Amino acid sequence: MLLEIAVGDAYGAGFEFCSREIINNSNHANGYISHPLGIKPGCYTDDTQMSLAIAELLLENSNPQESDFAQAFIHTYKRDPRLGYASGFQSLLDSCETGKDLTRKIRPHSKRNGAAMRSVPLGLIPDIDQLLTVAKCQASVTHNTEEGILSAQAVALMAHLLIYQKSALIELPKLIEKKLNLKLIGSWSGKVNCDALETLAAVNTALQSNRDFLGLLKTCIDFGGDTDSVAAIACGLAALTREYDSELPFSLLSGLENSTYGYQYLIELDKKLVNNFLS
Ligand SMILES: [Mg+2]
């Protein structure tokens, strides 16, 4: 799960809000490209780092509260500061030492996709009502809005339904609508802004229209806009279903960063999640 999130994130990071020309020339999913703002090829961004924060917290705390999430977000950023965060939020993280600082300073009024992009690991929570409560709780730290919370719950619930084999891909929109009263659009086209609900529409469209990672990545990037968040969520979800061919493109696996919190770390953490929740 985390490995696929990181590959989608790192691949998409090279294309985030880039020109159509760069997408047309380089969206082949056979290697990473650098982003003009300095993100190096194969390096993941905020989407993966915040997903790591949530995954690690779930392993150590079965009933995490807002303050725990705030602390986890600060902890994972401080131990490994990296590019890719929205600049205002990154400045805020830089100015905080603890989760309490973050909670005190932030104005969590965003309707963007920041709470959804880190919510795939929440799908591991076995009980759906608890999952929805925890998804709301973590979203509230930074995105305490109807859209921010709903998008996080939708991603977490989609992940849960796939992990626990309660839904085929094609049935996901029906089940999400039934539980959350949210229509998942399946015909998105065009640029994805950082908006939470646009992101969900793009993720669902890409997920439904492919069955292998190569095609999925190309579709996510071809939309344009916030390509890394769309690809991170979509790849994280695709990793959870047998309907997707489980092979990631080799060049993307081998090119993923192997820093302290890179390839090997992600694999180990994925194993711990499986052992803790699924065996
Ligand atoms: Mg990102």
PDB file of C-alpha atoms and ligand atoms in Angstrom, residues 9 13 16 39 44-48 83-86 117 226 228-229 232, ligand 1:
ATOM      1  CA  ASP A   9       3.315  10.251  -5.607  1.00  0.00           C
ATOM      2  CA  ALA A  13       5.374  14.832  -8.503  1.00  0.00           C
ATOM      3  CA  GLU A  16       2.407  18.535 -10.756  1.00  0.00           C
ATOM      4  CA  ILE A  39      11.799  17.747  -6.463  1.00  0.00           C
ATOM      5  CA  TYR A  44       7.979  11.257  -2.918  1.00  0.00           C
ATOM      6  CA  THR A  45       6.226  14.262  -1.355  1.00  0.00           C
ATOM      7  CA  ASP A  46       3.670  15.264   1.286  1.00  0.00           C
ATOM      8  CA  ASP A  47       1.076  12.704   0.177  1.00  0.00           C
ATOM      9  CA  THR A  48       3.302   9.775   1.121  1.00  0.00           C
ATOM     10  CA  LEU A  83       9.623  19.390  -0.736  1.00  0.00           C
ATOM     11  CA  GLY A  84       6.138  19.085  -2.142  1.00  0.00           C
ATOM     12  CA  TYR A  85       4.008  20.557   0.631  1.00  0.00           C
ATOM     13  CA  ALA A  86       1.899  23.611  -0.187  1.00  0.00           C
ATOM     14  CA  MET A 117      -4.442  12.334   0.079  1.00  0.00           C
ATOM     15  CA  ASP A 226      -2.449  17.984  -8.921  1.00  0.00           C
ATOM     16  CA  ASP A 228       0.870  13.519  -7.466  1.00  0.00           C
ATOM     17  CA  SER A 229      -2.089  13.479  -5.094  1.00  0.00           C
ATOM     18  CA  ALA A 232      -0.813   8.586  -4.866  1.00  0.00           C
TER      19      ALA A 232
HETATM   20 MG    MG B   1       2.254  16.110  -3.084  1.00  0.00          MG
END
